[in-house]
Amino acid sequence: MTVETLVAAVGQETQTLAERMHLETDAIIINQCEENAYQEYTHKGHTIRCYSFRERGVGLSRNNALLRARGDIVVFSDEDIVYEEGYGEKILQAFAERPDVDMLLFNMEVTEERATYHTTKEHAIHFYNCGRYPTYSFAVRREKLHKANVTFSLLFGGGAKYSNGEDSLFLMDCLRNHLKIVAVPISLGKEEVRPSTWFHGYTEKFFFDRGVLYYHLYGKFRHLWALRFLLAHGKVMCQEIPRKKAYDLMKQGFAEAAK
């Protein structure tokens, strides 16, 4: 098996990005910038293919990379990820030891305020626990993904209409298409600290967009999951906007998504 790292970047110097990220596999870099261009170079014996596009939207970048991917295992990444030495071998070994698993979710070191998960014990991913894993934790068998016809939403994430959630929707689509997904307590690297491209506080737009997301994620159970979300996180998220108003904003998001 071969591993290929698929990097979504914005306004980066692609010729130096492989070194900064410590890439140790073949890679595709999709760089959203002000030109359309292609370049290719070798880094530590691996081929780095760089595509520059005049467009916006992280989902679009990831789909562009998927269309061009060649590796047996594809690993999704962002420009601010720095990998540990030997990360490619860790991924290969993890899949070799789990031949019946289609997708693995790995740990990545992040700052406390950015931490949404940390796997300490291997466990399966289901519809009720797929909503907290970021895309840079994903590694998946490419052919399985293509056979399932799963791609990233163009409505959610940095540069898209709605704030975030493309990662959760992607996992949910994989589950709906019967891919077997497992989270493992294996670390691949760390995320460098940088300003968020989408998070600007727990604003009205944050809760409205969350409502749109939950409509697509949970369907007829969206109200239940919205209430669960606000009960679990309201102490932190609802300091400026009360829980009742936040719920009303999420319901407005439901209505928007249903149009």
Coordinates of C-alpha atoms in Angstrom, one line a residue:
M1 CA 0.0 0.0 0.0
T2 CA 1.0 3.6 -0.6
V3 CA 0.0 6.7 1.4
E4 CA -0.7 10.1 -0.1
T5 CA -1.2 13.3 1.9
L6 CA -3.9 15.7 0.5
V7 CA -3.3 19.2 1.7
A8 CA -5.8 22.1 1.6
A9 CA -4.0 25.5 1.7
V10 CA -4.7 29.1 1.2
G11 CA -2.2 31.7 -0.1
Q12 CA 0.9 29.5 0.6
E13 CA 4.3 29.2 -1.0
T14 CA 3.9 25.6 -2.2
Q15 CA 7.6 25.0 -2.9
T16 CA 8.4 25.3 0.8
L17 CA 5.2 23.8 2.3
A18 CA 6.3 20.2 2.2
E19 CA 9.4 21.0 4.3
R20 CA 7.4 23.1 6.8
M21 CA 4.8 20.3 7.2
H22 CA 7.5 17.6 7.4
L23 CA 5.7 15.6 4.6
E24 CA 7.1 12.1 4.2
T25 CA 4.7 10.7 1.6
D26 CA 3.6 11.6 -1.9
A27 CA 1.3 14.6 -1.6
I28 CA -1.1 16.8 -3.4
I29 CA -1.2 20.5 -2.4
I30 CA -4.3 22.4 -3.4
N31 CA -3.5 26.1 -2.9
Q32 CA -6.3 28.6 -3.2
C33 CA -4.7 31.9 -4.4
E34 CA -4.9 34.5 -7.2
E35 CA -3.7 32.3 -10.0
N36 CA -4.2 29.0 -11.8
A37 CA -1.0 27.1 -12.0
Y38 CA 0.7 23.7 -11.6
Q39 CA 4.1 22.7 -10.3
E40 CA 5.7 19.4 -9.2
Y41 CA 8.8 18.7 -7.2
T42 CA 10.5 16.0 -5.2
H43 CA 10.8 16.1 -1.4
K44 CA 12.6 13.4 0.5
G45 CA 12.1 11.1 -2.4
H46 CA 8.4 11.7 -2.7
T47 CA 6.4 13.5 -5.4
I48 CA 4.7 16.7 -4.4
R49 CA 2.1 17.9 -6.9
C50 CA 0.9 21.4 -6.4
Y51 CA -2.3 22.9 -7.9
S52 CA -3.1 26.6 -7.6
F53 CA -6.7 27.7 -8.2
R54 CA -8.5 31.0 -8.1
E55 CA -11.4 29.7 -6.0
R56 CA -12.5 29.5 -2.4
G57 CA -13.9 26.8 -0.2
V58 CA -12.1 24.1 1.7
G59 CA -14.5 21.4 0.5
L60 CA -13.7 22.3 -3.1
S61 CA -10.0 22.0 -2.3
R62 CA -10.4 18.6 -0.8
N63 CA -12.5 17.4 -3.7
N64 CA -10.0 18.7 -6.2
A65 CA -7.3 16.7 -4.3
L66 CA -9.4 13.5 -4.2
L67 CA -10.0 13.7 -8.0
R68 CA -6.3 13.6 -8.6
A69 CA -5.2 11.2 -5.8
R70 CA -3.2 8.1 -6.6
G71 CA -2.3 6.6 -3.2
D72 CA -4.0 3.5 -1.8
I73 CA -4.5 5.4 1.5
V74 CA -5.3 9.1 1.4
V75 CA -4.7 11.3 4.4
F76 CA -6.4 14.7 4.6
S77 CA -4.4 17.6 5.9
D78 CA -4.2 21.4 6.2
E79 CA -1.4 23.8 5.7
D80 CA -0.9 24.3 9.5
I81 CA -0.3 20.6 10.3
V82 CA 3.3 19.5 11.2
Y83 CA 3.8 15.7 11.0
E84 CA 5.9 13.5 13.3
E85 CA 8.8 11.5 11.8
G86 CA 7.5 8.2 10.5
Y87 CA 3.8 9.2 10.2
G88 CA 3.4 7.5 6.9
E89 CA 4.7 4.2 8.3
K90 CA 2.3 4.6 11.3
I91 CA -0.6 4.9 8.9
L92 CA 0.4 1.9 6.8
Q93 CA 0.9 -0.3 9.8
A94 CA -2.4 0.7 11.4
F95 CA -4.3 -0.2 8.2
A96 CA -2.3 -3.4 7.7
E97 CA -3.3 -4.5 11.2
R98 CA -7.0 -3.7 10.5
P99 CA -7.6 -5.1 7.0
D100 CA -11.4 -4.9 7.5
V101 CA -11.4 -1.2 8.3
D102 CA -12.0 1.3 5.6
M103 CA -11.2 4.5 7.4
L104 CA -9.1 5.4 10.5
L105 CA -9.2 8.6 12.6
F106 CA -5.9 9.5 14.2
N107 CA -4.9 11.8 17.0
M108 CA -3.4 15.2 16.4
E109 CA -1.9 17.5 19.1
V110 CA -3.8 20.8 19.3
T111 CA -4.2 23.7 21.8
E112 CA -6.7 23.1 24.6
E113 CA -9.3 25.6 23.2
R114 CA -9.2 23.7 19.8
A115 CA -9.4 20.2 21.2
T116 CA -12.7 18.5 20.3
Y117 CA -11.5 14.9 20.8
H118 CA -8.6 12.8 21.9
T119 CA -8.7 9.0 21.4
T120 CA -7.3 7.1 24.3
K121 CA -8.9 3.7 23.5
E122 CA -9.7 2.3 20.1
H123 CA -13.4 2.5 19.2
A124 CA -15.8 2.3 16.3
I125 CA -17.4 5.5 14.9
H126 CA -21.2 5.6 14.5
F127 CA -23.7 8.3 13.7
Y128 CA -24.0 9.4 17.3
N129 CA -20.3 10.0 17.9
C130 CA -19.0 11.2 14.5
G131 CA -19.6 14.9 15.1
R132 CA -16.3 15.9 16.8
Y133 CA -13.5 14.7 14.5
P134 CA -11.6 17.2 12.3
T135 CA -10.7 16.4 8.7
Y136 CA -7.0 16.3 9.5
S137 CA -7.6 13.2 11.6
F138 CA -9.0 11.2 8.6
A139 CA -7.1 8.5 6.6
V140 CA -9.2 6.4 4.2
R141 CA -8.8 3.7 1.6
R142 CA -9.1 5.7 -1.6
E143 CA -10.9 3.0 -3.7
K144 CA -13.4 2.4 -1.0
L145 CA -14.2 6.1 -0.9
H146 CA -14.6 6.4 -4.6
K147 CA -16.9 3.3 -4.7
A148 CA -19.1 4.9 -2.1
N149 CA -19.2 8.1 -4.2
V150 CA -18.5 10.3 -1.1
T151 CA -17.1 13.8 -1.5
F152 CA -17.0 16.9 0.7
S153 CA -19.9 19.4 0.9
L154 CA -19.3 22.7 -0.8
L155 CA -21.8 24.5 1.6
F156 CA -19.8 24.1 4.8
G157 CA -16.3 25.0 6.0
G158 CA -13.8 27.8 5.5
G159 CA -14.6 29.9 2.5
A160 CA -18.1 28.4 2.1
K161 CA -21.6 29.8 2.9
Y162 CA -21.9 28.1 6.3
S163 CA -19.2 28.2 9.0
N164 CA -18.1 24.6 9.5
G165 CA -19.2 21.0 9.6
E166 CA -17.9 19.6 6.3
D167 CA -15.9 17.1 8.3
S168 CA -18.9 15.7 10.2
L169 CA -21.0 15.5 7.0
F170 CA -18.2 13.6 5.3
L171 CA -18.1 11.1 8.1
M172 CA -21.9 10.7 8.2
D173 CA -21.9 10.1 4.4
C174 CA -19.2 7.5 4.8
L175 CA -21.3 5.8 7.5
R176 CA -24.5 5.9 5.4
N177 CA -22.5 4.1 2.7
H178 CA -21.4 1.4 5.1
L179 CA -17.7 2.3 5.4
K180 CA -16.2 0.9 8.6
I181 CA -14.6 3.7 10.6
V182 CA -12.4 3.3 13.7
A183 CA -10.7 5.9 15.9
V184 CA -7.3 4.8 17.1
P185 CA -5.0 6.2 19.9
I186 CA -2.1 6.9 17.5
S187 CA -0.7 10.4 17.1
L188 CA 0.5 11.7 13.7
G189 CA 1.7 15.3 14.6
K190 CA 0.5 18.6 15.7
E191 CA -1.5 21.6 14.6
E192 CA 0.3 25.0 14.6
V193 CA -1.5 27.8 16.2
R194 CA -3.1 30.3 13.8
P195 CA -6.2 32.5 13.7
S196 CA -9.3 30.5 12.7
T197 CA -10.7 31.1 9.2
W198 CA -14.3 30.6 10.3
F199 CA -14.7 30.9 14.1
H200 CA -15.5 34.5 15.3
G201 CA -17.1 33.7 18.6
Y202 CA -20.5 32.2 19.5
T203 CA -22.4 34.7 17.4
E204 CA -25.9 34.5 16.0
K205 CA -24.4 33.2 12.7
F206 CA -22.6 30.4 14.7
F207 CA -25.9 29.0 16.0
F208 CA -27.8 29.6 12.7
D209 CA -25.2 27.8 10.8
R210 CA -25.2 25.0 13.4
G211 CA -28.9 24.6 12.8
V212 CA -28.3 24.2 9.0
L213 CA -25.7 21.6 9.7
Y214 CA -27.8 19.6 12.1
Y215 CA -30.7 19.5 9.6
H216 CA -28.4 17.8 7.1
L217 CA -26.7 15.6 9.8
Y218 CA -29.6 14.4 11.8
G219 CA -32.7 14.9 9.8
K220 CA -35.9 14.3 11.8
F221 CA -33.8 14.0 15.0
R222 CA -32.3 17.5 14.5
H223 CA -34.4 19.1 17.4
L224 CA -33.2 16.5 19.8
W225 CA -29.6 16.8 18.9
A226 CA -29.8 20.7 19.0
L227 CA -31.1 20.5 22.5
R228 CA -28.5 18.0 23.5
F229 CA -25.8 20.3 22.0
L230 CA -27.0 23.3 23.9
L231 CA -27.4 21.5 27.2
A232 CA -23.9 20.0 26.9
H233 CA -22.1 23.2 25.7
G234 CA -24.4 26.1 26.7
K235 CA -22.4 27.0 29.8
V236 CA -19.5 28.0 27.6
M237 CA -21.2 28.9 24.3
C238 CA -24.3 30.8 25.6
Q239 CA -22.7 33.5 27.8
E240 CA -23.6 36.2 25.3
I241 CA -26.6 34.6 23.6
P242 CA -29.0 32.7 26.0
R243 CA -29.8 29.1 25.3
K244 CA -33.4 29.8 24.3
K245 CA -32.3 32.4 21.7
A246 CA -29.6 30.0 20.5
Y247 CA -32.1 27.3 20.0
D248 CA -34.4 29.7 18.1
L249 CA -31.5 30.6 15.9
M250 CA -30.8 26.9 15.3
K251 CA -34.5 26.4 14.3
Q252 CA -34.1 29.3 11.9
G253 CA -31.2 27.3 10.4
F254 CA -33.4 24.2 10.1
A255 CA -36.0 26.3 8.2
E256 CA -33.2 27.7 5.9
A257 CA -32.0 24.2 5.1
A258 CA -35.5 22.8 4.4
K259 CA -36.2 25.4 1.6

